Short mmCIF file of C-alpha atoms and ligand atoms in Angstrom, two decimals:
data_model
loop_
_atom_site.label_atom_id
_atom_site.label_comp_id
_atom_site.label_asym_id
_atom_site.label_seq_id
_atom_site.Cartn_x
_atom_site.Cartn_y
_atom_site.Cartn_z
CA UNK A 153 1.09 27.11 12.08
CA UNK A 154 2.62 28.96 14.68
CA UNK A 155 0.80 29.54 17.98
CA UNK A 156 0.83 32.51 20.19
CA UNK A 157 2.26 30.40 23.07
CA UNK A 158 4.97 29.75 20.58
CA UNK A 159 5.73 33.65 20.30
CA UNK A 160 4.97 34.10 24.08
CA UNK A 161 7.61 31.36 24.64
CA UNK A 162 10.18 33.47 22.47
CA UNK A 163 9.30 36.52 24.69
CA UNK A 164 7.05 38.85 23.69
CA UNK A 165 7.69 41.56 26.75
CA UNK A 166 7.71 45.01 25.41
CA UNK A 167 7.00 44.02 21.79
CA UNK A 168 3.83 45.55 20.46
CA UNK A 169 1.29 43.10 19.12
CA UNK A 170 -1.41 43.33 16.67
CA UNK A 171 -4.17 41.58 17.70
CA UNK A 172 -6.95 40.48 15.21
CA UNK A 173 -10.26 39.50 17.41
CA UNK A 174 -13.56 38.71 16.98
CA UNK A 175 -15.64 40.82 19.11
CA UNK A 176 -18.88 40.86 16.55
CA UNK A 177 -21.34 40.74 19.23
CA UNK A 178 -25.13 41.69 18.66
CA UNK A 179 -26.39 44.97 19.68
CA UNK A 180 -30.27 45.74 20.82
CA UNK A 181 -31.39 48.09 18.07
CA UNK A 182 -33.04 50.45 20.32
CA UNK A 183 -30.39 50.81 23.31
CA UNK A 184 -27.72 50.16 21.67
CA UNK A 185 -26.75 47.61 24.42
CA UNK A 186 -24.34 44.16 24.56
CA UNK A 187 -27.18 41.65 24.00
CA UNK A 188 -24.69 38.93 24.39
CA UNK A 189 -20.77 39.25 24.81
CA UNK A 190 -20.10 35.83 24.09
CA UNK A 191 -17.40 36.89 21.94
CA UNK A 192 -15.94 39.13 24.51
CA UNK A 193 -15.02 36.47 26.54
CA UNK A 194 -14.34 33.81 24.07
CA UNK A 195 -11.28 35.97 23.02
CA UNK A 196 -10.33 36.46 26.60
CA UNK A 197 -7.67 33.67 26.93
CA UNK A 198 -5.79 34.75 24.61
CA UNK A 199 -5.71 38.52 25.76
CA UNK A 200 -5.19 37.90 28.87
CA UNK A 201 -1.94 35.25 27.93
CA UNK A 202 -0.50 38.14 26.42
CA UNK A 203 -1.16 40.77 28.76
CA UNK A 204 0.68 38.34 31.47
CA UNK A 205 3.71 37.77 29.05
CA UNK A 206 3.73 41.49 29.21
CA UNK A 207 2.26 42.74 25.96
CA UNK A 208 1.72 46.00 24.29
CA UNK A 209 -1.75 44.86 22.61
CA UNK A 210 -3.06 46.29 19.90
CA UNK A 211 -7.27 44.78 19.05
CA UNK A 212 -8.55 45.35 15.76
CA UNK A 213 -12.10 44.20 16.00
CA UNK A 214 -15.24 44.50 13.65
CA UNK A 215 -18.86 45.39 14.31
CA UNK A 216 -21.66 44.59 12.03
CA UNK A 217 -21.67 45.99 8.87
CA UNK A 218 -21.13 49.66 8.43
CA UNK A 219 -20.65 50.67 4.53
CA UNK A 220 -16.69 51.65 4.46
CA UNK A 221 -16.77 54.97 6.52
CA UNK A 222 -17.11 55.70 10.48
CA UNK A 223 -20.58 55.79 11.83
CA UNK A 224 -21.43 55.87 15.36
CA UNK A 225 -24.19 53.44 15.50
CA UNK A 226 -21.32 50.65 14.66
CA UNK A 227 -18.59 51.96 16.91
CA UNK A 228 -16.65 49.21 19.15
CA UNK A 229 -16.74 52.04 22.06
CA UNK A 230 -19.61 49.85 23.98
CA UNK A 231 -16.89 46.76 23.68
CA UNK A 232 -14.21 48.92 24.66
CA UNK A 233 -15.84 49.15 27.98
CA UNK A 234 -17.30 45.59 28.25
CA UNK A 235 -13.71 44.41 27.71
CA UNK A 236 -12.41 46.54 29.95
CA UNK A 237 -14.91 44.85 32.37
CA UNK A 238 -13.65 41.75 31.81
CA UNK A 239 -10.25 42.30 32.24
CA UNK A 240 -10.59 44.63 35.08
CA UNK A 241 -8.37 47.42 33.23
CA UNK A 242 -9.26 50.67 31.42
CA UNK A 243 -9.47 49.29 27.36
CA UNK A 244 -8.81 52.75 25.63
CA UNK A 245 -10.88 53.10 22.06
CA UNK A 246 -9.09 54.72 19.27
CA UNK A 247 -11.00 57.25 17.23
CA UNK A 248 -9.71 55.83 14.18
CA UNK A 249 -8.64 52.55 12.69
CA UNK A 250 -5.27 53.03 12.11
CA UNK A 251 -4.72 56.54 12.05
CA UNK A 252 -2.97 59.21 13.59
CA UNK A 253 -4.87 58.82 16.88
CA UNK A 254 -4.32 54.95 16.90
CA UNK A 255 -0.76 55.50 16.13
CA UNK A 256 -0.52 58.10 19.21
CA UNK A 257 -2.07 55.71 21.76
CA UNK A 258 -0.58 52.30 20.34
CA UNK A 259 3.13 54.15 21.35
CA UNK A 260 1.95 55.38 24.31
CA UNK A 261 0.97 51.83 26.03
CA UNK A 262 3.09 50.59 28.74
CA UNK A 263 3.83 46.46 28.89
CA UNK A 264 0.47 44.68 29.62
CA UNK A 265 -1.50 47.93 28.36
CA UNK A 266 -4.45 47.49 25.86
CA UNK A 267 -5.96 49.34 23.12
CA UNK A 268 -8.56 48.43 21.20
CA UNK A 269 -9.12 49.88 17.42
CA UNK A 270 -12.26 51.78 16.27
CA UNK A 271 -14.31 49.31 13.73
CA UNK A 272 -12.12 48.46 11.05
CA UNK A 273 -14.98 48.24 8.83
CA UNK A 274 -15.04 52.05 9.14
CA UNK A 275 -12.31 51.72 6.35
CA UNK A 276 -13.64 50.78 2.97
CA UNK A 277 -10.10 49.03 2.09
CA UNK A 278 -10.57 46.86 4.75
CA UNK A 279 -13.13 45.01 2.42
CA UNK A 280 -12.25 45.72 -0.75
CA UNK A 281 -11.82 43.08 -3.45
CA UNK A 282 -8.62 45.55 -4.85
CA UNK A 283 -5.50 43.88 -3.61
CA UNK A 284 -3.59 47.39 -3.28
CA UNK A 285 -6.78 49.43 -1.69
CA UNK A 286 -6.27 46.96 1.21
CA UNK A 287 -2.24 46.27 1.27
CA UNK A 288 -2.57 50.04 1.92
CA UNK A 289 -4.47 49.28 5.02
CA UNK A 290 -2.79 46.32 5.82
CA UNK A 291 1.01 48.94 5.81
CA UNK A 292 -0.91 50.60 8.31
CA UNK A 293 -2.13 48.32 10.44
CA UNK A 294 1.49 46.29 10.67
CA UNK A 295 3.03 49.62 11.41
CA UNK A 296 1.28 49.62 14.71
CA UNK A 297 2.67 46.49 15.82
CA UNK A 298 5.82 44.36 15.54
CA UNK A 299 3.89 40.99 15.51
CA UNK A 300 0.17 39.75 14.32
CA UNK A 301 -1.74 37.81 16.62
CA UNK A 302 -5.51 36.10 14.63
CA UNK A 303 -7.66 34.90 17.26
CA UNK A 304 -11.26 35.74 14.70
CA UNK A 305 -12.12 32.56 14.18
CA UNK A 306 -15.39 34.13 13.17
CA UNK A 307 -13.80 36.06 10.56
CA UNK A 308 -11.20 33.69 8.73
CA UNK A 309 -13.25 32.57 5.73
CA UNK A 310 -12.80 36.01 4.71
CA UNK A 311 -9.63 37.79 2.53
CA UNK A 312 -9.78 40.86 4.43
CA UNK A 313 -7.11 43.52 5.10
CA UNK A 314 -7.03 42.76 9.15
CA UNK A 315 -7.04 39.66 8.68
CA UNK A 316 -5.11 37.96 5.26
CA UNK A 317 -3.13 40.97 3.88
CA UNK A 318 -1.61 42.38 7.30
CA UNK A 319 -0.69 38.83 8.29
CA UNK A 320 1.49 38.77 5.28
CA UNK A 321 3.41 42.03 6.16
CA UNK A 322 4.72 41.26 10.10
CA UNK A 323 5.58 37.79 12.16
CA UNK A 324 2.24 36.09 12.51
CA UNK A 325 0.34 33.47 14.73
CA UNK A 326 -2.54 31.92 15.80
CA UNK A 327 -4.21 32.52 19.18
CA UNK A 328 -5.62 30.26 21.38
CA UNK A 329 -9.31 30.44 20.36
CA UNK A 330 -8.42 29.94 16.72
CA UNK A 331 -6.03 26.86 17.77
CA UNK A 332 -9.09 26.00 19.56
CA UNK A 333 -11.81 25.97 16.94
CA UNK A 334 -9.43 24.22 14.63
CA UNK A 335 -8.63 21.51 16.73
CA UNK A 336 -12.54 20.78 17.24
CA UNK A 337 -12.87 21.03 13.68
CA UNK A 338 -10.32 18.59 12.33
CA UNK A 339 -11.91 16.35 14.61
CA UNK A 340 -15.35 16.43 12.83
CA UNK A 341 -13.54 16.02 9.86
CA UNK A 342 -11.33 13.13 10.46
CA UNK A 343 -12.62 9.99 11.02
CA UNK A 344 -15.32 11.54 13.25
CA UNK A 345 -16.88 8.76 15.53
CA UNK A 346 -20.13 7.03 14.56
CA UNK A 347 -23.34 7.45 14.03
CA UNK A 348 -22.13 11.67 13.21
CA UNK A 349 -25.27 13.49 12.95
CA UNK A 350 -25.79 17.18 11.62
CA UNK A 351 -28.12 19.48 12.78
CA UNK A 352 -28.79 22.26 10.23
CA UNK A 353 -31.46 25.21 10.98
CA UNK A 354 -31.56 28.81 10.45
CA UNK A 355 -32.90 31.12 7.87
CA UNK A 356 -31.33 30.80 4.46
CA UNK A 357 -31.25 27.63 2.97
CA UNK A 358 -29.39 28.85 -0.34
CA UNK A 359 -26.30 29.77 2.02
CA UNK A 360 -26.25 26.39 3.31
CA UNK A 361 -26.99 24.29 0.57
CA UNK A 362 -22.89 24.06 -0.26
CA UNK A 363 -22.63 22.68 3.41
CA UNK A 364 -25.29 20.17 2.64
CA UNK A 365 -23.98 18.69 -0.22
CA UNK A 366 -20.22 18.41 0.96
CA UNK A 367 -21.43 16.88 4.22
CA UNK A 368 -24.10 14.33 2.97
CA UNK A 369 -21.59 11.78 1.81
CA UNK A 370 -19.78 11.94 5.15
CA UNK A 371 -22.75 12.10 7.74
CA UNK A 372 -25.07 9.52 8.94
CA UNK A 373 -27.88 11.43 9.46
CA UNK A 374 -28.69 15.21 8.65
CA UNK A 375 -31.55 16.80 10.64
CA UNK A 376 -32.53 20.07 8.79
CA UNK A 377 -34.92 22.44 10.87
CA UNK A 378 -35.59 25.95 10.96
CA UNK A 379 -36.56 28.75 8.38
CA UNK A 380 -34.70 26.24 5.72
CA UNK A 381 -36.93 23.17 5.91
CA UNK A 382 -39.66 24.81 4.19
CA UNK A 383 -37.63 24.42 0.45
CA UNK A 384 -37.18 20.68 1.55
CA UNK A 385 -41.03 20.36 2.64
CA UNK A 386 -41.59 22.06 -0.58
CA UNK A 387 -39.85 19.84 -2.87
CA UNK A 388 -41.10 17.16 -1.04
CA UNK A 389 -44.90 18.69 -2.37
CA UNK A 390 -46.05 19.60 0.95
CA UNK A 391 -47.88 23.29 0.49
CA UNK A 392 -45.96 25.79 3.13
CA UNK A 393 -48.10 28.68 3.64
CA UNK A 394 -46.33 31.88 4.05
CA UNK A 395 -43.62 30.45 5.91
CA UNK A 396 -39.92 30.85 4.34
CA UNK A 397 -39.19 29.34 1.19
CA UNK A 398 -36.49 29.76 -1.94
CA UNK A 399 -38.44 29.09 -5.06
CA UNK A 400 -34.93 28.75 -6.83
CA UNK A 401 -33.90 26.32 -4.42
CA UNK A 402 -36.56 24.07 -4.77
CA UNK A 403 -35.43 21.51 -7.37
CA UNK A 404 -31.59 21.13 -5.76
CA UNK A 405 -33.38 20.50 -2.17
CA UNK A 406 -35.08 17.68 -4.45
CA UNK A 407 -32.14 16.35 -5.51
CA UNK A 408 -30.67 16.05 -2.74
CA UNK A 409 -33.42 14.26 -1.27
CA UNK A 410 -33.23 11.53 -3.69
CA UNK A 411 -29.84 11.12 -3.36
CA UNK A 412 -29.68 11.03 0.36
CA UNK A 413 -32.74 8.51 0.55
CA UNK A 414 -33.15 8.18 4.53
CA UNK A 415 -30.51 10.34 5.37
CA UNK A 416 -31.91 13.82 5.45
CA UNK A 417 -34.81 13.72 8.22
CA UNK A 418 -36.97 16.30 8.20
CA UNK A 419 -39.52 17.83 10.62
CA UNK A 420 -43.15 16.38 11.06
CA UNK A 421 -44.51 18.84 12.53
CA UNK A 422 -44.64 22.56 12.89
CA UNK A 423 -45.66 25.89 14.76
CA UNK A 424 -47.63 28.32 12.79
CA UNK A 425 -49.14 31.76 13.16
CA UNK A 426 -50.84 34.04 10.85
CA UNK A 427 -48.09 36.92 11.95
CA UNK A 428 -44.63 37.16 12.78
CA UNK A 429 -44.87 38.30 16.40
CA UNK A 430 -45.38 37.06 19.62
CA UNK A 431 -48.70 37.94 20.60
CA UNK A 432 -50.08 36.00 17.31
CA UNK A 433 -52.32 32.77 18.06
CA UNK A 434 -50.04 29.59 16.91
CA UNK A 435 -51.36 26.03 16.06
CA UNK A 436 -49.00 22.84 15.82
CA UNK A 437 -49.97 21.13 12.00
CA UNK A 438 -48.66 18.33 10.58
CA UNK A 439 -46.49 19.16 8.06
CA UNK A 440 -48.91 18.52 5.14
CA UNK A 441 -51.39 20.18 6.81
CA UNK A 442 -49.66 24.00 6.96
CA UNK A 443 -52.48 26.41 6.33
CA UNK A 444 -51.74 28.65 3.24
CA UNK A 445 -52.28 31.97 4.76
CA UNK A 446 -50.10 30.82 8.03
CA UNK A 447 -45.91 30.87 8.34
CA UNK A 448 -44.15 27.99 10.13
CA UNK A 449 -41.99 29.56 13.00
CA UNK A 450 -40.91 26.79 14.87
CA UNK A 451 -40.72 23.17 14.43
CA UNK A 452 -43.33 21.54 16.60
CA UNK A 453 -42.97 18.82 19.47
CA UNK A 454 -43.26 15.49 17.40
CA UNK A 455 -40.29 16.83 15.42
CA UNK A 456 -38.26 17.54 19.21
CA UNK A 457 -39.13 13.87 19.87
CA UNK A 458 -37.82 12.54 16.38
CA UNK A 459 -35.14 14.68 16.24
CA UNK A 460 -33.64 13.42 20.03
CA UNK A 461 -34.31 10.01 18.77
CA UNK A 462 -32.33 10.10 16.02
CA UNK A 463 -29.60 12.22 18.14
CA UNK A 464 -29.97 9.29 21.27
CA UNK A 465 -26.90 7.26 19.69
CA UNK A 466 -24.70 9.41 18.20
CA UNK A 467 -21.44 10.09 19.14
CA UNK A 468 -20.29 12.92 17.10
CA UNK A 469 -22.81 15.96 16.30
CA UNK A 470 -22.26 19.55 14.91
CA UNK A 471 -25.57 21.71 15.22
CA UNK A 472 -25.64 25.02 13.09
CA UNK A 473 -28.89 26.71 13.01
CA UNK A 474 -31.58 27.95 15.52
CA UNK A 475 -34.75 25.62 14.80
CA UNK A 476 -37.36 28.09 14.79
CA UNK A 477 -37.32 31.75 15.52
CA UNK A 478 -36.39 31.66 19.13
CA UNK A 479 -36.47 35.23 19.52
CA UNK A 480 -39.82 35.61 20.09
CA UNK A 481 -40.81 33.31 23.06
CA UNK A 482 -43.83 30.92 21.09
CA UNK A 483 -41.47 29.60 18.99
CA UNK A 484 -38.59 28.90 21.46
CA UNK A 485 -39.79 25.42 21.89
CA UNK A 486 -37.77 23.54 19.25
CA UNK A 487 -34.65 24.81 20.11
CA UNK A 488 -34.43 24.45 23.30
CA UNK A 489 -35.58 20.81 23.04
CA UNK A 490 -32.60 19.90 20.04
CA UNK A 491 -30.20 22.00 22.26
CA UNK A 492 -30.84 19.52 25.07
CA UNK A 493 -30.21 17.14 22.99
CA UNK A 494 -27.90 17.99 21.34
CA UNK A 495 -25.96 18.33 24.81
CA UNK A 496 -26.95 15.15 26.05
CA UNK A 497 -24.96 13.51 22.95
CA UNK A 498 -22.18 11.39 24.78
CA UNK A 499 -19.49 11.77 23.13
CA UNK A 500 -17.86 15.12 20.81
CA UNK A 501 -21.06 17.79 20.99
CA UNK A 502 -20.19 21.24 18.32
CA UNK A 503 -22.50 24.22 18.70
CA UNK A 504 -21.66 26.63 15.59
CA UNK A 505 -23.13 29.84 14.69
CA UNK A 506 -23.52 33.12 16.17
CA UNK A 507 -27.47 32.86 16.39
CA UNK A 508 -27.11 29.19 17.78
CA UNK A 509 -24.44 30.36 20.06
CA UNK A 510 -26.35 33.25 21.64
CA UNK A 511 -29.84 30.73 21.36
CA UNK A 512 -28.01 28.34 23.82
CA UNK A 513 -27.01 30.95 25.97
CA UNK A 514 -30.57 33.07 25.99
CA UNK A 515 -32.75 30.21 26.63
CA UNK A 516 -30.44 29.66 30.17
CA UNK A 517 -28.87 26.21 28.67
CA UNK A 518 -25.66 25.15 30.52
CA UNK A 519 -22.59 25.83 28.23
CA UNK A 520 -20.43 23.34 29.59
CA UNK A 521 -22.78 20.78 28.30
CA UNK A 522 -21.37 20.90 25.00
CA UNK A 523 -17.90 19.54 23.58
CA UNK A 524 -17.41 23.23 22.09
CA UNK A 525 -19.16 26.54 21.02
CA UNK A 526 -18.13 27.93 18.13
CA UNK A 527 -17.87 31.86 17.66
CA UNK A 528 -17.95 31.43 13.83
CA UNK A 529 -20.64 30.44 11.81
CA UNK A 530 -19.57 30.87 8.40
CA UNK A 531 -16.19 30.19 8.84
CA UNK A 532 -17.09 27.15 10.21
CA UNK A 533 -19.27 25.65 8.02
CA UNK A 534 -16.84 26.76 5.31
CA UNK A 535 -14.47 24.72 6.53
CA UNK A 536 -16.72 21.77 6.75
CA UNK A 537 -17.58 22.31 3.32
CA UNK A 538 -13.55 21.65 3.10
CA UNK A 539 -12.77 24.88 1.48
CA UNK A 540 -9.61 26.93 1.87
CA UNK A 541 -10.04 29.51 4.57
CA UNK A 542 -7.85 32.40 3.31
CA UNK A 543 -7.57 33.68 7.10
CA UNK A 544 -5.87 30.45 8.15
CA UNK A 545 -3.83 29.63 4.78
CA UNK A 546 -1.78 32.80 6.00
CA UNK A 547 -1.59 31.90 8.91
CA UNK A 548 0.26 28.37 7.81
CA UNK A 549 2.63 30.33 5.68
P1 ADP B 145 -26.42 30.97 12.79
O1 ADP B 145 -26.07 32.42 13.08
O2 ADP B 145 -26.42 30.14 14.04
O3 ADP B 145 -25.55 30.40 11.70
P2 ADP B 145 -28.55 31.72 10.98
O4 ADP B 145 -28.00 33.11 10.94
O5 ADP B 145 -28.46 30.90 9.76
O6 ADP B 145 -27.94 30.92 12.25
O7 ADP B 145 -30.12 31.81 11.32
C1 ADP B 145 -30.61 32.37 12.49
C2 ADP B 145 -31.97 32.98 12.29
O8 ADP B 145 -32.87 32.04 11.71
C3 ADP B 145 -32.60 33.39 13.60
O9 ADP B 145 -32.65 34.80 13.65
C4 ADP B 145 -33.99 32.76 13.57
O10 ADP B 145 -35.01 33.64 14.00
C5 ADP B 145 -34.17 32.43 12.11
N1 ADP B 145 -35.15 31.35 11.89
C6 ADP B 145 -35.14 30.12 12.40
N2 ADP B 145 -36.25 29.43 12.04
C7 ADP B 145 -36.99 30.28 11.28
C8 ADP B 145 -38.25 30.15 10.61
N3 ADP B 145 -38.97 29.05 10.66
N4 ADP B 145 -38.69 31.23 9.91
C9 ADP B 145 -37.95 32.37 9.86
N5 ADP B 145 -36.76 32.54 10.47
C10 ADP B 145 -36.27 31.50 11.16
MG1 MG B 146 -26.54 34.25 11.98
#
């Protein structure tokens, strides 16, 4: 795979580059504010390398999930500014993806310049599962540039027109953050120093089930937390209240149980409340004690302590998954206490996932504390699941 320091090396001053970043960050519903611009600066390094090697750079970015046609509530204009910011230049936003106003200000930039792309989801090709709906957008998107650049990490489990079909069309690399996430990767996946524990929270157990099952012959211990315990309590028998749970879910959870004997650890003990919100009363049960007309929020302190023990030795640890839902202060408690220890591991410490990203960085927790933060959830765990990521095979080409 060829690197962008590899085409930076060849000389990339005056040669217009098409830049494919991941600049998904969340937005507060009501103000429409940068609630965390992690991945702003994540894909800084590589910006910035190019911008000094004199540039012309084209962004094409994504935000959220708008249905295939421009609407303002998901434009990138609030990141066109942040990034700006950052980089301490004016970031021009086209009004259009790759259109007649992108094509206007992508041949007016000067060496060093930046422009970043409206949403490419405003196009419906970019998603399409039609091969020619989105070579069409790919054309236009490698007519803006002479060379592709990937540095979404975040985004390269997915065949999309910015980032498979357009790589196929122009010279292509990988940027730094990409080179980055794969390096951390392949060392999870090789020969990963012993005891390797997995952390696994968040909400939906069914998307993470895959993960589960790929990993459990590999790990030494998996610690599952979060909204996706509940299925495991469940098929363990425990009764779990109003809290998540996927019915259809329940007899694989108890499979894998069996098969993983002592492996899989689960919590002991958890926060409830009658309501989701944070004025609610809570009570810490047991975990065959959850009332049936309460939710578990939050895994509760005994789990924190069982959860650090088991983390105390190991030297290699991925976390993916917030343990409880840490956006409402009561139920903060559990992750913060596994993302301290999680980045007291000595040895390789991997934080994946957007939510578990932005957790570590809203509860105040140092970042340098960990081996690495992954931007990418999915594409992550995707690739621990060892499947082909169709963003990187491309790239390899
Ligand atoms: P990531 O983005 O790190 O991969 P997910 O998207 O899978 O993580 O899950 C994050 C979400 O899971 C958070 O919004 C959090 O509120 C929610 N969550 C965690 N624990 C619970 C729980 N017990 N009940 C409901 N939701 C939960
Ligand atoms: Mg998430």
């Amino acid at each position: 795979m060829r690197s962008v320091d590899d085409l930076i090396a060849e000389g990339v001053s005056g040669r217009r580059v098409l830049l494919r970043a991941d600049l998904n960050v969340p937005l507060d519903k009501k103000t429409g504010a940068i609630t965390d611009d992690g991945r702003i600066r994540a894909s800084l390094p590589t910006l910035q390398a190019l911008r000094e090697a004199g540039a012309r750079v084209v962004v094409a970015a994504h935000l959220g999930r708008p249905k295939g046609t421009p609407d303002p509530q998901f434009s990138l204009a609030p990141v066109a500014a942040r990034l700006g910011e950052l980089l301490g230049t004016t970031v021009p936003l086209a009004a259009d993806v790759a259109g007649e106003d992108a094509r206007e200000k992508a041949a007016a930039l000067g060496d060093g310049d930046v422009l970043l792309l409206e949403n490419v989801r405003f196009e419906a090709a970019e998603t399409s599962k039609d091969d020619a709906e989105r070579g069409a957008l790919a054309d236009r998107l490698a007519a803006l540039a002479d060379v592709y650049v990937d540095d979404a990490f975040g985004a390269v489990h997915r065949a999309h027109a910015s980032v498979f079909d357009v790589a196929e069309r122009i010279p292509h690399s990988a940027g730094r953050l990409v080179a980055r996430e794969l390096e951390v990767l392949t060392r999870l996946t090789t020969e990963p120093e012993r005891p390797y524990v997995v952390v696994l929270g968040g909400s939906k157990v069914s998307d993470k089930l895959a993960v589960i099952e790929a990993l459990l012959p590999k790990v030494d211990r998996l610690l599952v937390g979060g909204g996706m315990c509940f299925t495991f309590l469940a098929a363990q028998g425990h009764g779990v209240g109003k809290s998540l749970l996927e019915v259809d879910q329940v007899e694989t959870c108890r499979r894998l149980l069996a098969e993983a004997g002592d492996r899989i650890v689960l919590p002991v003990d958890v926060v409830c409340t009658p309501e989701f919100s944070a004025d609610a009363p809570t009570t810490t049960v047991p975990v065959d004690a959850i009332p049936d007309d309460q939710m578990g929020l939050d895994v509760g302190p005994r789990t924190v302590e069982l959860f650090g023990t088991t983390l105390g030795d190991a030297r290699t640890v991925f976390w993916n998954g917030p343990m409880g839902v840490f956006e409402l202060a009561p139920f903060q408690a559990g992750t913060r206490g596994v993302a301290q220890a999680v980045s007291a591991v000595d040895g390789l410490s991997v934080v994946g996932g957007g939510d578990s990203a932005a957790a570590v960085r809203a509860l105040g927790l140092d970042e340098s504390a960990y081996g690495h933060i992954s931007t990418g959830g999915g594409a992550s765990l995707e690739y621990l699941e060892g499947r082909d990521l169709p963003g990187l095979a491309v790239l390899a080409d």
